[in-house]
Amino acid sequence: MSVIAGWGFVVLPDTDSAVPLARRLARESTVLHHPSGRPWLVHNHPAEQVAVSADRSDHRLAVVGFSAATPASLNQAARHLDGPDRLARELDGSFWVVASFAGRSHALGSALGVRRVFRARIDGVWVASDRADVLAELGSFDFDETTLAMRTIMPLVHPLSEEPLWRGVEPVAPGDSLTIEADGNRCWHRRWWTPPGAELDRRRGAQRLRDRLAAAVATRTSSGGVVHSDLSGGFDSTPVTYFASLGRARVVASTAYNTDPGGREDLVWARKALPAMRGIEHSTMSLESLPAFYLGLSKVTARFDEPSETIRAAPRIAAMIEVARSNGARVYLNGLGGDHLLSPMPAWDHTLLRRWPLTALRRVRTSQLLEGTDCRTAFLPLLRSQPYRTWFGHMVEAMEFRDPYRKVTAMELAWDQQLYWPRWLTTAHRAAVSARLREIAGTADPLAPALGDHAYLAVIRGGARVARAGAQLGAAQQVAFESPFLDDRVVEACLATRIQDRGHPKQFKPLIRDAMQGLLPDDFLRRTRKTSGDPQASRGIRAAEPELIDICHHSVLAERGIIDLDVLRSHAFPRERWMPVRDVDATLTCALFARNHTNRHHGSQPTDAQYPGERRGDIPS
């Protein structure tokens, strides 16, 4: 059975010691070589997602994913030592850059985390992969129980997502590159990306967003064929669909609706936008015909390499991807990331006060009136400031006393949301997690020095984790599930726009509205809100309760004593409509994530004779 599930790759050092690892990878994989002839990049991505430089020197470059890279442009970049970094900083799209330069292997993913890189020492040498689970299987590494237990707490505050889920597999931080020496005995990380300064006004920021989003979508449509695109009638998927309609691909757009109050609004707004889109095929579907949130999770067999909130909707997403695949689609475009990039954040005002104080105070006054809060609640948090490590440490110590059902207003300002314990985490594992959290508090650094900038990057990274899990689900069905809003160049366009021009408390995603002015109909651009899926989630979790309890009962979490099933039965599921329905999400996603790895059949490793498709000399012996 293939070690690389769905799509993935492994980067090997330029040494004979790595050859046996190459032999253990899947028979259907493609093997690219170091200039020495040894295996370098073993992958099973579709050919259209891989561009490779010519094998003419001691430098080789590959770009994996969607980009405008060509063999000719990679040949040019391979002549320069900073070629990989330059490609990563300049290319539109979403991709990894992998290089073999003078024997050293290099790998880097995207700046915000949609494309990740991991490293592990296996059979005595350092290797890299885009998936942590691939390295875990190659190295026969077990779960880190403390990290698994930590993933049951909410929310996933930075840097908790960077804690390794397997002992022996280490993540490379988003925005860092990995270099492995030729002999495989040493490796190191280096920063290649920093956020741009926020200097553009609304007009210039909108223009850059427009250009970069168009280019991002074009990387997915340039190969032609059939491309599916969500068309929810919102300000995220609709611009993506519009730009897809300009490309070479045949675009099939789909709008979903339901019978909830306001459930047909999306269809109304999508139809307002359709006249601007040339030649797309539009279809509609009722959400009642798709799996409900939380229902059918026991049948999810796709492998993810980390727990993700995407899992709770996996049956529904998989059903929609299957419809697209049955129509011949090779790519499924979605609007994920639009909310993360384009919605205003109260934390921005904390940073804005220190740069443009009068502007910040006016914005906070507007928020105060909209929220109906008093002046003390609205304005005092703006004056508070403490180092990230201090805030993190205080948050950890206060977890024991925090009520997860306490209402938090939008006006509360902090580096991030507050952590709280799930009641069903057992005492021993709560103690282990507490100790780990205190260790993290001593070294944790924010993603940016200013509170508002950090909060924005943290939210974007959260969106990237959702999109990355969706991409892994799509790859399991051989369809690229793509989120162009989270491409580096698109994110940079928003980051480069001044805070006061990115969004406003009284305006609905003004930056993308301005970006699409003159492209989408004015009648469509008047939309001022988007309906929520919360009612569907609430119904789904109540209906699925027996199935969800059974999933937890047969999970690694229960087997290893991480959760108390009796407490989970009593407290995990909402009994009243007002109660949050996502408190158990983190536990469920951990249970399913671990189950789909531990239940996987491990066959015998193939011998040389079991590679009938391997070209002679591909993997030197």
Coordinates of C-alpha atoms in Angstrom, one line a residue:
M1 CA 0.0 0.0 0.0
S2 CA 1.2 3.5 -0.8
V3 CA 3.0 5.4 2.0
I4 CA 1.9 8.6 0.3
A5 CA -1.9 8.8 0.6
G6 CA -3.6 11.2 -1.9
W7 CA -0.9 13.5 -3.2
G8 CA 2.4 14.1 -1.5
F9 CA 6.2 14.1 -1.9
V10 CA 9.4 13.2 0.0
V11 CA 12.7 15.0 -0.4
L12 CA 15.8 12.9 0.1
P13 CA 19.4 13.9 0.7
D14 CA 22.1 13.2 -1.9
T15 CA 23.5 10.1 -0.3
D16 CA 23.4 6.4 -0.9
S17 CA 22.0 6.0 2.6
A18 CA 18.7 7.5 1.3
V19 CA 18.3 5.0 -1.5
P20 CA 16.5 2.3 0.6
L21 CA 13.9 5.0 1.7
A22 CA 13.1 5.7 -2.0
R23 CA 12.6 2.0 -2.6
R24 CA 10.0 1.9 0.2
L25 CA 7.8 4.6 -1.3
A26 CA 4.8 3.8 -3.5
R27 CA 5.2 2.0 -6.8
E28 CA 3.1 4.6 -8.6
S29 CA 5.4 7.5 -7.6
T30 CA 7.5 9.6 -9.9
V31 CA 11.2 9.8 -8.9
L32 CA 13.3 12.8 -9.8
H33 CA 17.0 12.8 -9.3
H34 CA 19.9 14.8 -7.9
P35 CA 22.5 15.7 -10.5
S36 CA 24.4 12.8 -9.0
G37 CA 21.7 10.3 -10.2
R38 CA 20.5 9.5 -6.7
P39 CA 16.8 9.9 -5.8
W40 CA 15.9 13.4 -4.8
L41 CA 12.2 14.1 -5.0
V42 CA 9.7 11.2 -4.9
H43 CA 6.1 12.4 -5.5
N44 CA 2.7 11.4 -6.8
H45 CA 1.3 14.8 -7.8
P46 CA -0.4 15.1 -11.2
A47 CA 2.0 16.2 -13.9
E48 CA 0.2 19.6 -14.4
Q49 CA 1.1 20.4 -10.8
V50 CA 4.9 19.8 -11.2
A51 CA 7.4 22.0 -13.1
V52 CA 11.1 20.9 -13.1
S53 CA 14.2 22.6 -14.4
A54 CA 16.4 20.8 -17.0
D55 CA 18.9 18.3 -15.6
R56 CA 21.9 20.2 -17.0
S57 CA 24.0 21.3 -14.0
D58 CA 24.6 20.6 -10.4
H59 CA 21.5 22.7 -9.6
R60 CA 17.9 21.4 -10.0
L61 CA 14.6 23.1 -9.1
A62 CA 11.1 21.9 -8.9
V63 CA 7.8 23.8 -8.1
V64 CA 5.0 21.5 -6.9
G65 CA 1.5 22.9 -6.9
F66 CA -0.2 25.6 -8.9
S67 CA 2.0 28.4 -10.3
A68 CA 3.1 30.0 -13.5
A69 CA 6.5 28.3 -13.3
T70 CA 7.9 26.7 -16.5
P71 CA 11.0 24.6 -17.1
A72 CA 12.5 27.6 -18.8
S73 CA 11.9 30.0 -15.9
L74 CA 13.2 27.3 -13.5
N75 CA 16.3 26.9 -15.6
Q76 CA 16.9 30.6 -15.2
A77 CA 16.2 30.5 -11.4
A78 CA 18.5 27.5 -10.9
R79 CA 21.5 29.7 -11.9
H80 CA 21.2 31.7 -8.7
L81 CA 21.7 30.5 -5.1
D82 CA 18.7 32.5 -4.0
G83 CA 16.6 31.0 -6.8
P84 CA 14.2 29.1 -4.5
D85 CA 13.6 32.1 -2.3
R86 CA 13.1 34.4 -5.2
L87 CA 10.5 32.0 -6.8
A88 CA 8.7 31.7 -3.5
R89 CA 8.5 35.5 -3.2
E90 CA 7.5 36.3 -6.8
L91 CA 5.3 33.5 -8.2
D92 CA 1.6 33.7 -8.1
G93 CA -0.3 30.6 -6.9
S94 CA 0.1 28.1 -4.1
F95 CA 3.1 25.7 -4.2
W96 CA 6.2 24.3 -2.7
V97 CA 9.7 25.0 -4.0
V98 CA 12.2 22.1 -3.9
A99 CA 15.8 22.4 -4.9
S100 CA 19.0 20.3 -5.2
F101 CA 21.9 22.8 -5.1
A102 CA 25.4 21.4 -5.1
G103 CA 24.3 18.3 -3.2
R104 CA 22.2 20.1 -0.6
S105 CA 18.4 19.6 -0.6
H106 CA 16.1 22.5 0.0
A107 CA 12.4 22.7 0.6
L108 CA 10.0 25.4 1.4
G109 CA 6.2 25.8 1.5
S110 CA 3.9 28.8 1.5
A111 CA 4.3 31.8 3.9
L112 CA 1.1 31.3 5.8
G113 CA 0.8 27.5 6.0
V114 CA -1.5 26.2 3.3
R115 CA 1.6 24.3 2.0
R116 CA 3.7 22.9 4.8
V117 CA 7.1 21.1 5.1
F118 CA 8.1 18.6 7.8
R119 CA 11.3 16.9 8.6
A120 CA 12.4 13.7 10.3
R121 CA 15.5 11.6 10.8
I122 CA 14.8 8.2 9.3
D123 CA 17.3 5.4 8.9
G124 CA 20.0 7.7 9.9
V125 CA 19.4 10.6 7.5
W126 CA 17.2 13.7 7.5
V127 CA 14.4 13.7 5.0
A128 CA 11.5 16.1 4.3
S129 CA 7.9 15.8 3.2
D130 CA 4.8 18.0 2.7
R131 CA 2.9 15.7 5.0
A132 CA 3.8 14.8 8.6
D133 CA 1.9 11.5 8.5
V134 CA 4.1 10.2 5.6
L135 CA 7.2 10.8 7.7
A136 CA 5.6 9.2 10.7
E137 CA 4.8 6.1 8.7
L138 CA 8.2 5.9 7.1
G139 CA 9.9 6.2 10.5
S140 CA 7.3 4.1 12.5
F141 CA 6.8 7.0 14.9
D142 CA 4.1 7.0 17.5
F143 CA 1.8 9.8 18.5
D144 CA 3.0 12.4 21.0
E145 CA 0.2 11.8 23.6
T146 CA 0.6 15.2 25.2
T147 CA 0.3 17.0 21.9
L148 CA -2.8 14.9 21.0
A149 CA -4.3 15.8 24.4
M150 CA -3.4 19.4 23.8
R151 CA -5.4 19.4 20.6
T152 CA -8.6 18.7 22.5
I153 CA -8.5 22.1 24.1
M154 CA -9.8 25.2 22.3
P155 CA -8.9 27.4 20.7
L156 CA -5.7 26.6 18.9
V157 CA -3.7 29.6 20.0
H158 CA -0.3 30.3 18.5
P159 CA 2.1 28.5 18.7
L160 CA 0.2 25.3 19.7
S161 CA -0.3 24.3 16.1
E162 CA 3.4 23.9 15.8
E163 CA 3.7 21.2 18.5
P164 CA 4.7 17.9 16.8
L165 CA 1.8 15.3 16.7
W166 CA 4.3 12.5 16.3
R167 CA 7.5 11.9 18.2
G168 CA 10.3 12.3 15.7
V169 CA 8.4 14.5 13.2
E170 CA 9.1 18.2 13.4
P171 CA 7.3 21.0 11.5
V172 CA 9.1 23.7 9.6
A173 CA 7.4 27.0 10.5
P174 CA 5.4 28.7 7.7
G175 CA 7.7 31.2 6.0
D176 CA 10.8 29.1 6.8
S177 CA 12.8 27.0 4.4
L178 CA 14.6 23.7 5.2
T179 CA 18.1 22.8 4.0
I180 CA 19.5 19.2 4.3
E181 CA 23.2 18.6 3.9
A182 CA 24.2 16.1 1.1
D183 CA 25.2 13.4 3.6
G184 CA 21.8 13.7 5.4
N185 CA 23.4 14.2 8.8
R186 CA 22.6 17.9 9.4
C187 CA 19.7 20.2 8.5
W188 CA 18.6 23.7 9.5
H189 CA 15.8 26.2 9.0
R190 CA 16.0 29.8 7.6
R191 CA 13.4 32.5 7.3
W192 CA 12.6 33.5 3.8
W193 CA 9.3 35.5 4.2
T194 CA 8.4 38.6 6.3
P195 CA 5.1 40.4 6.0
P196 CA 5.0 43.5 3.8
G197 CA 4.5 46.9 5.4
A198 CA 1.0 48.2 5.4
E199 CA 1.4 51.3 3.2
L200 CA -1.3 51.1 0.5
D201 CA -4.5 53.1 0.7
R202 CA -7.9 51.6 -0.1
R203 CA -7.7 52.3 -3.9
R204 CA -4.2 50.9 -4.4
G205 CA -4.8 48.0 -2.0
A206 CA -8.0 47.0 -3.8
Q207 CA -6.2 47.2 -7.2
R208 CA -3.4 45.0 -5.9
L209 CA -5.9 42.5 -4.4
R210 CA -7.8 42.4 -7.7
D211 CA -4.7 41.7 -9.7
R212 CA -3.2 39.1 -7.4
L213 CA -6.5 37.2 -7.0
A214 CA -7.0 37.2 -10.8
A215 CA -3.5 35.8 -11.2
A216 CA -4.0 33.2 -8.4
V217 CA -7.1 31.8 -10.1
A218 CA -5.4 31.8 -13.5
T219 CA -2.8 29.4 -12.2
R220 CA -5.6 26.9 -11.7
T221 CA -7.4 27.5 -15.0
S222 CA -4.5 27.9 -17.4
S223 CA -4.3 24.2 -18.2
G224 CA -7.8 24.1 -19.5
G225 CA -10.1 21.2 -18.8
V226 CA -13.0 21.3 -16.4
V227 CA -12.8 23.5 -13.2
H228 CA -15.6 23.4 -10.6
S229 CA -16.2 26.6 -8.6
D230 CA -18.4 27.3 -5.6
L231 CA -20.7 30.2 -6.2
S232 CA -22.3 31.1 -2.9
G233 CA -23.2 34.6 -3.9
G234 CA -20.8 36.0 -1.3
F235 CA -17.8 38.3 -1.7
D236 CA -15.4 35.4 -1.5
S237 CA -16.4 32.6 -3.9
T238 CA -18.1 35.0 -6.4
P239 CA -14.9 36.9 -7.3
V240 CA -13.1 33.6 -7.6
T241 CA -15.7 32.3 -9.9
Y242 CA -15.6 35.5 -11.9
F243 CA -11.9 35.3 -12.5
A244 CA -12.2 31.6 -13.3
S245 CA -14.7 32.5 -16.1
L246 CA -11.9 34.6 -17.8
G247 CA -9.6 31.6 -18.2
R248 CA -9.2 28.7 -20.6
A249 CA -11.0 26.1 -18.5
R250 CA -14.6 25.1 -18.8
V251 CA -16.1 26.4 -15.5
V252 CA -19.0 24.6 -13.8
A253 CA -20.3 26.8 -10.9
S254 CA -22.6 25.5 -8.2
T255 CA -24.8 27.3 -5.6
A256 CA -26.2 25.5 -2.6
Y257 CA -29.3 26.5 -0.7
N258 CA -31.5 25.2 2.2
T259 CA -34.9 25.8 3.8
D260 CA -33.6 27.6 6.8
P261 CA -34.7 31.3 7.2
G262 CA -32.5 33.1 4.7
G263 CA -31.3 29.8 3.2
R264 CA -32.1 30.9 -0.3
E265 CA -30.4 34.3 -0.1
D266 CA -27.2 32.9 -1.6
L267 CA -29.1 31.7 -4.6
V268 CA -30.6 35.2 -5.1
W269 CA -27.3 36.9 -4.9
A270 CA -25.5 34.4 -7.0
R271 CA -28.0 35.0 -9.8
K272 CA -27.3 38.8 -9.6
A273 CA -23.6 38.1 -10.3
L274 CA -24.1 35.6 -13.1
P275 CA -24.6 38.1 -16.0
A276 CA -20.9 39.3 -15.5
M277 CA -19.5 35.8 -16.0
R278 CA -19.1 34.6 -19.6
G279 CA -19.7 31.0 -20.5
I280 CA -19.9 29.4 -17.1
E281 CA -22.4 26.5 -16.5
H282 CA -24.4 27.2 -13.4
S283 CA -26.1 24.5 -11.3
T284 CA -27.9 24.5 -7.9
M285 CA -28.2 21.9 -5.2
S286 CA -30.2 21.6 -2.0
L287 CA -28.1 21.2 1.1
E288 CA -30.7 18.7 2.3
S289 CA -29.4 16.4 -0.4
L290 CA -25.9 16.4 1.1
P291 CA -24.7 14.9 4.4
A292 CA -25.5 17.1 7.4
F293 CA -22.7 18.5 9.6
Y294 CA -21.4 15.8 12.0
L295 CA -23.5 13.0 10.4
G296 CA -21.6 10.2 8.7
L297 CA -18.2 11.0 10.3
S298 CA -17.6 7.3 11.1
K299 CA -17.4 6.6 7.4
V300 CA -14.7 9.2 6.8
T301 CA -11.6 7.3 5.8
A302 CA -9.4 10.1 4.3
R303 CA -6.1 10.6 6.1
F304 CA -5.3 14.1 7.4
D305 CA -1.9 14.8 9.0
E306 CA -3.4 17.0 11.7
P307 CA -6.7 17.4 13.4
S308 CA -8.8 20.0 11.7
E309 CA -12.2 21.5 12.0
T310 CA -12.6 20.6 8.3
I311 CA -13.3 17.1 9.5
R312 CA -16.7 17.8 10.9
A313 CA -17.9 18.8 7.4
A314 CA -15.8 16.1 5.6
P315 CA -18.8 14.0 4.4
R316 CA -20.5 17.1 2.9
I317 CA -17.3 18.4 1.3
A318 CA -16.4 14.9 0.0
A319 CA -19.9 14.6 -1.5
M320 CA -19.5 18.0 -3.3
I321 CA -16.0 17.1 -4.5
E322 CA -17.4 13.8 -5.9
V323 CA -20.1 15.7 -7.8
A324 CA -17.4 17.9 -9.3
R325 CA -15.2 14.9 -10.1
S326 CA -18.1 13.1 -11.8
N327 CA -18.4 16.2 -14.1
G328 CA -14.8 15.8 -15.1
A329 CA -13.4 18.5 -12.8
R330 CA -9.7 18.4 -12.0
V331 CA -9.8 21.5 -9.8
Y332 CA -12.4 22.5 -7.2
L333 CA -12.2 26.3 -6.4
N334 CA -13.6 27.6 -3.2
G335 CA -13.8 30.9 -1.3
L336 CA -12.1 29.7 1.9
G337 CA -9.9 32.5 3.4
G338 CA -12.1 35.4 2.3
D339 CA -13.6 35.8 5.7
H340 CA -10.2 35.6 7.4
L341 CA -8.6 38.2 5.1
L342 CA -11.5 40.6 4.5
S343 CA -13.5 40.9 7.8
P344 CA -12.5 43.7 10.2
M345 CA -10.9 42.8 13.5
P346 CA -11.3 44.7 16.8
A347 CA -7.6 44.0 17.5
W348 CA -6.7 46.2 14.6
D349 CA -7.9 49.2 16.6
H350 CA -5.3 48.4 19.3
T351 CA -2.5 48.8 16.8
L352 CA -4.2 51.6 14.9
L353 CA -4.3 53.7 18.1
R354 CA -0.5 53.7 18.2
R355 CA -0.3 54.8 14.5
W356 CA -3.4 56.8 13.7
P357 CA -5.0 57.6 17.1
L358 CA -8.0 59.7 16.0
T359 CA -8.9 57.3 13.3
A360 CA -8.8 54.4 15.9
L361 CA -10.9 56.3 18.4
R362 CA -13.6 57.0 15.8
R363 CA -13.7 53.4 14.7
V364 CA -13.9 52.2 18.3
R365 CA -16.8 54.6 19.0
T366 CA -18.6 53.1 16.0
S367 CA -18.0 49.6 17.3
Q368 CA -19.2 50.6 20.7
L369 CA -22.5 51.9 19.3
L370 CA -23.0 48.8 17.2
E371 CA -22.2 46.5 20.1
G372 CA -24.2 48.4 22.7
T373 CA -21.3 48.4 25.2
D374 CA -20.3 51.1 27.7
C375 CA -17.3 53.4 27.3
R376 CA -15.2 51.6 29.8
T377 CA -15.6 48.2 28.0
A378 CA -14.9 49.8 24.6
F379 CA -12.0 52.0 25.3
L380 CA -10.0 50.7 28.3
P381 CA -8.7 47.6 26.4
L382 CA -7.1 49.9 23.9
L383 CA -4.7 51.1 26.6
R384 CA -3.6 47.7 27.9
S385 CA -0.4 46.2 26.6
Q386 CA 1.7 43.3 27.8
P387 CA 4.4 41.1 26.2
Y388 CA 3.1 38.0 24.5
R389 CA 4.8 35.6 26.8
T390 CA 3.3 37.4 29.8
W391 CA -0.1 37.2 28.3
F392 CA 0.3 33.6 27.4
G393 CA 1.5 32.6 30.8
H394 CA -1.4 34.4 32.6
M395 CA -3.8 32.7 30.2
V396 CA -2.5 29.3 31.1
E397 CA -2.7 29.9 34.8
A398 CA -6.3 31.2 34.5
M399 CA -7.5 28.1 32.5
E400 CA -8.7 26.3 35.6
F401 CA -11.1 29.1 36.5
R402 CA -12.5 29.9 33.0
D403 CA -16.1 29.3 32.1
P404 CA -16.3 28.1 28.5
Y405 CA -19.9 29.4 28.2
R406 CA -19.1 33.0 29.4
K407 CA -20.1 35.4 26.7
V408 CA -17.2 37.2 25.1
T409 CA -18.0 40.5 23.4
A410 CA -16.3 41.6 20.2
M411 CA -14.9 44.6 22.0
E412 CA -12.5 42.5 24.2
L413 CA -8.9 42.9 23.0
A414 CA -6.1 40.4 23.6
W415 CA -3.4 38.7 21.7
D416 CA -5.8 35.9 21.0
Q417 CA -8.8 34.1 22.4
Q418 CA -8.6 32.5 25.8
L419 CA -7.9 28.8 26.2
Y420 CA -10.3 26.6 28.2
W421 CA -10.3 22.9 29.2
P422 CA -12.7 20.3 27.9
R423 CA -14.2 18.8 31.0
W424 CA -13.6 15.3 29.7
L425 CA -9.8 15.5 29.5
T426 CA -8.5 13.2 32.3
T427 CA -6.5 14.5 35.2
A428 CA -3.2 12.9 34.2
H429 CA -3.3 14.3 30.7
R430 CA -4.5 17.7 32.0
A431 CA -1.4 17.8 34.2
A432 CA 0.9 16.8 31.2
V433 CA -0.7 19.5 29.0
S434 CA -0.4 22.1 31.7
A435 CA 3.3 21.4 32.1
R436 CA 3.8 21.6 28.3
L437 CA 1.8 24.9 28.1
R438 CA 4.0 26.4 30.8
E439 CA 7.1 25.4 28.9
I440 CA 5.6 27.0 25.7
A441 CA 4.8 30.2 27.6
G442 CA 8.5 30.7 28.4
T443 CA 9.5 30.8 24.8
A444 CA 6.4 31.8 22.8
D445 CA 6.8 34.8 20.5
P446 CA 4.0 36.6 18.6
L447 CA 3.7 36.4 14.9
A448 CA 4.2 40.2 14.8
P449 CA 5.3 42.8 17.4
A450 CA 1.9 44.7 17.3
L451 CA -1.2 43.0 18.8
G452 CA -3.4 43.8 15.7
D453 CA -0.8 42.5 13.2
H454 CA -0.3 39.3 15.2
A455 CA -4.1 38.7 15.5
Y456 CA -4.5 39.2 11.8
L457 CA -1.7 36.7 10.9
A458 CA -3.0 34.2 13.5
V459 CA -6.5 34.3 11.9
I460 CA -5.0 33.9 8.4
R461 CA -3.0 30.9 9.6
G462 CA -6.1 29.4 11.1
G463 CA -7.8 29.7 7.7
A464 CA -4.8 28.1 6.1
R465 CA -5.1 25.1 8.4
V466 CA -8.7 24.7 7.3
A467 CA -7.8 25.0 3.6
R468 CA -4.9 22.6 3.9
A469 CA -7.1 19.9 5.4
G470 CA -9.6 20.5 2.6
A471 CA -6.8 20.1 0.1
Q472 CA -5.9 16.7 1.6
L473 CA -9.5 15.6 1.5
G474 CA -9.7 16.6 -2.2
A475 CA -6.4 14.9 -3.0
A476 CA -7.8 11.6 -1.6
Q477 CA -10.4 11.9 -4.4
Q478 CA -7.9 13.0 -7.0
V479 CA -9.3 16.6 -7.2
A480 CA -7.4 19.7 -6.3
F481 CA -9.5 21.5 -3.6
E482 CA -8.0 25.0 -3.9
S483 CA -8.4 28.2 -1.9
P484 CA -6.9 31.1 -4.0
F485 CA -7.7 33.7 -1.3
L486 CA -5.0 32.1 0.9
D487 CA -2.2 32.3 -1.8
D488 CA 0.8 34.2 -0.6
R489 CA 0.5 37.0 -3.1
V490 CA -3.2 37.5 -2.3
V491 CA -2.6 37.6 1.4
E492 CA 0.3 40.0 0.9
A493 CA -2.0 42.4 -1.0
C494 CA -4.2 42.6 2.1
L495 CA -1.3 42.9 4.5
A496 CA 0.1 45.7 2.4
T497 CA -3.1 47.7 2.7
R498 CA -3.3 50.1 5.7
I499 CA -5.4 48.8 8.6
Q500 CA -7.9 51.6 8.3
D501 CA -8.5 50.8 4.6
R502 CA -8.8 47.0 4.9
G503 CA -12.1 47.1 6.7
H504 CA -14.5 49.1 8.8
P505 CA -17.0 48.1 11.5
K506 CA -19.9 49.4 9.4
Q507 CA -18.9 48.0 6.1
F508 CA -19.1 44.5 4.6
K509 CA -15.7 43.5 3.2
P510 CA -15.0 46.9 1.6
L511 CA -11.6 45.9 0.2
I512 CA -12.9 43.2 -2.1
R513 CA -16.0 45.3 -2.9
D514 CA -13.8 48.0 -4.2
A515 CA -11.5 45.4 -6.0
M516 CA -14.5 44.1 -7.9
Q517 CA -16.0 47.5 -8.8
G518 CA -16.7 47.6 -12.5
L519 CA -16.3 43.8 -12.9
L520 CA -19.3 42.4 -10.9
P521 CA -22.7 44.1 -11.2
D522 CA -23.4 47.0 -8.9
D523 CA -26.6 45.3 -7.9
F524 CA -24.5 42.4 -6.6
L525 CA -22.0 44.6 -4.8
R526 CA -24.7 46.0 -2.6
R527 CA -24.8 42.9 -0.5
T528 CA -24.2 43.7 3.2
R529 CA -24.3 40.3 5.0
K530 CA -23.9 36.6 4.6
T531 CA -26.0 33.9 6.3
S532 CA -24.4 31.5 8.8
G533 CA -24.4 27.7 8.8
D534 CA -24.8 27.5 12.6
P535 CA -28.4 26.3 12.6
Q536 CA -27.3 23.3 10.4
A537 CA -24.4 22.6 12.7
S538 CA -26.7 22.7 15.8
R539 CA -29.2 20.2 14.2
G540 CA -26.4 18.0 13.0
I541 CA -24.6 17.6 16.3
R542 CA -27.9 16.7 18.1
A543 CA -28.8 14.1 15.5
A544 CA -25.3 12.6 15.4
E545 CA -24.7 12.4 19.1
P546 CA -24.8 8.5 19.3
E547 CA -22.5 8.2 16.4
L548 CA -20.1 10.8 17.7
I549 CA -19.9 9.2 21.2
D550 CA -19.2 5.8 19.5
I551 CA -16.3 7.4 17.5
C552 CA -14.8 8.7 20.7
H553 CA -15.4 5.4 22.5
H554 CA -13.3 3.5 19.8
S555 CA -10.6 6.1 19.5
V556 CA -7.0 6.4 20.6
L557 CA -8.1 9.1 23.0
A558 CA -10.2 6.6 25.0
E559 CA -7.8 3.7 24.6
R560 CA -4.9 5.7 26.0
G561 CA -6.9 7.3 28.8
I562 CA -6.8 10.9 27.4
I563 CA -10.6 11.4 27.7
D564 CA -13.2 10.3 30.2
L565 CA -16.1 8.9 28.2
D566 CA -18.6 9.2 31.0
V567 CA -17.9 12.9 31.4
L568 CA -17.9 13.4 27.6
R569 CA -21.4 11.8 27.4
S570 CA -22.7 14.2 30.1
H571 CA -21.1 17.5 29.0
A572 CA -20.0 17.4 25.4
F573 CA -23.2 17.8 23.6
P574 CA -25.6 20.8 23.9
R575 CA -28.9 20.4 25.6
E576 CA -30.1 23.9 24.9
R577 CA -30.1 25.8 21.6
W578 CA -28.1 28.7 23.2
M579 CA -25.2 26.5 24.1
P580 CA -22.1 26.4 21.8
V581 CA -22.1 23.4 19.5
R582 CA -18.4 23.4 18.8
D583 CA -16.9 22.6 22.2
V584 CA -16.6 19.0 21.3
D585 CA -15.2 19.6 17.8
A586 CA -11.5 19.5 18.8
T587 CA -12.0 16.2 20.6
L588 CA -13.9 14.7 17.6
T589 CA -11.4 15.8 15.1
C590 CA -8.5 14.4 17.2
A591 CA -10.4 11.1 17.5
L592 CA -11.0 10.8 13.8
F593 CA -7.5 12.0 12.8
A594 CA -5.9 9.3 15.0
R595 CA -8.4 6.6 14.1
N596 CA -7.7 6.9 10.4
H597 CA -4.0 6.4 11.0
T598 CA -4.1 3.6 13.6
N599 CA -6.8 1.7 11.7
R600 CA -4.8 1.8 8.4
H601 CA -3.7 -1.6 7.1
H602 CA 0.1 -1.9 7.0
G603 CA 1.1 -4.4 4.3
S604 CA 4.5 -5.8 3.8
Q605 CA 7.0 -3.5 2.2
P606 CA 7.4 -4.1 -1.6
T607 CA 10.6 -5.6 -2.9
D608 CA 12.4 -4.5 -6.0
A609 CA 10.4 -7.0 -8.1
Q610 CA 7.2 -5.3 -7.0
Y611 CA 7.9 -2.1 -9.0
P612 CA 7.0 -3.1 -12.6
G613 CA 6.6 0.5 -13.7
E614 CA 10.0 1.7 -12.4
R615 CA 12.4 2.7 -15.1
R616 CA 15.8 0.9 -14.9
G617 CA 18.3 3.2 -13.2
D618 CA 15.6 5.4 -11.5
I619 CA 16.7 4.4 -8.1
P620 CA 20.4 3.3 -8.2
S621 CA 21.3 0.3 -6.2

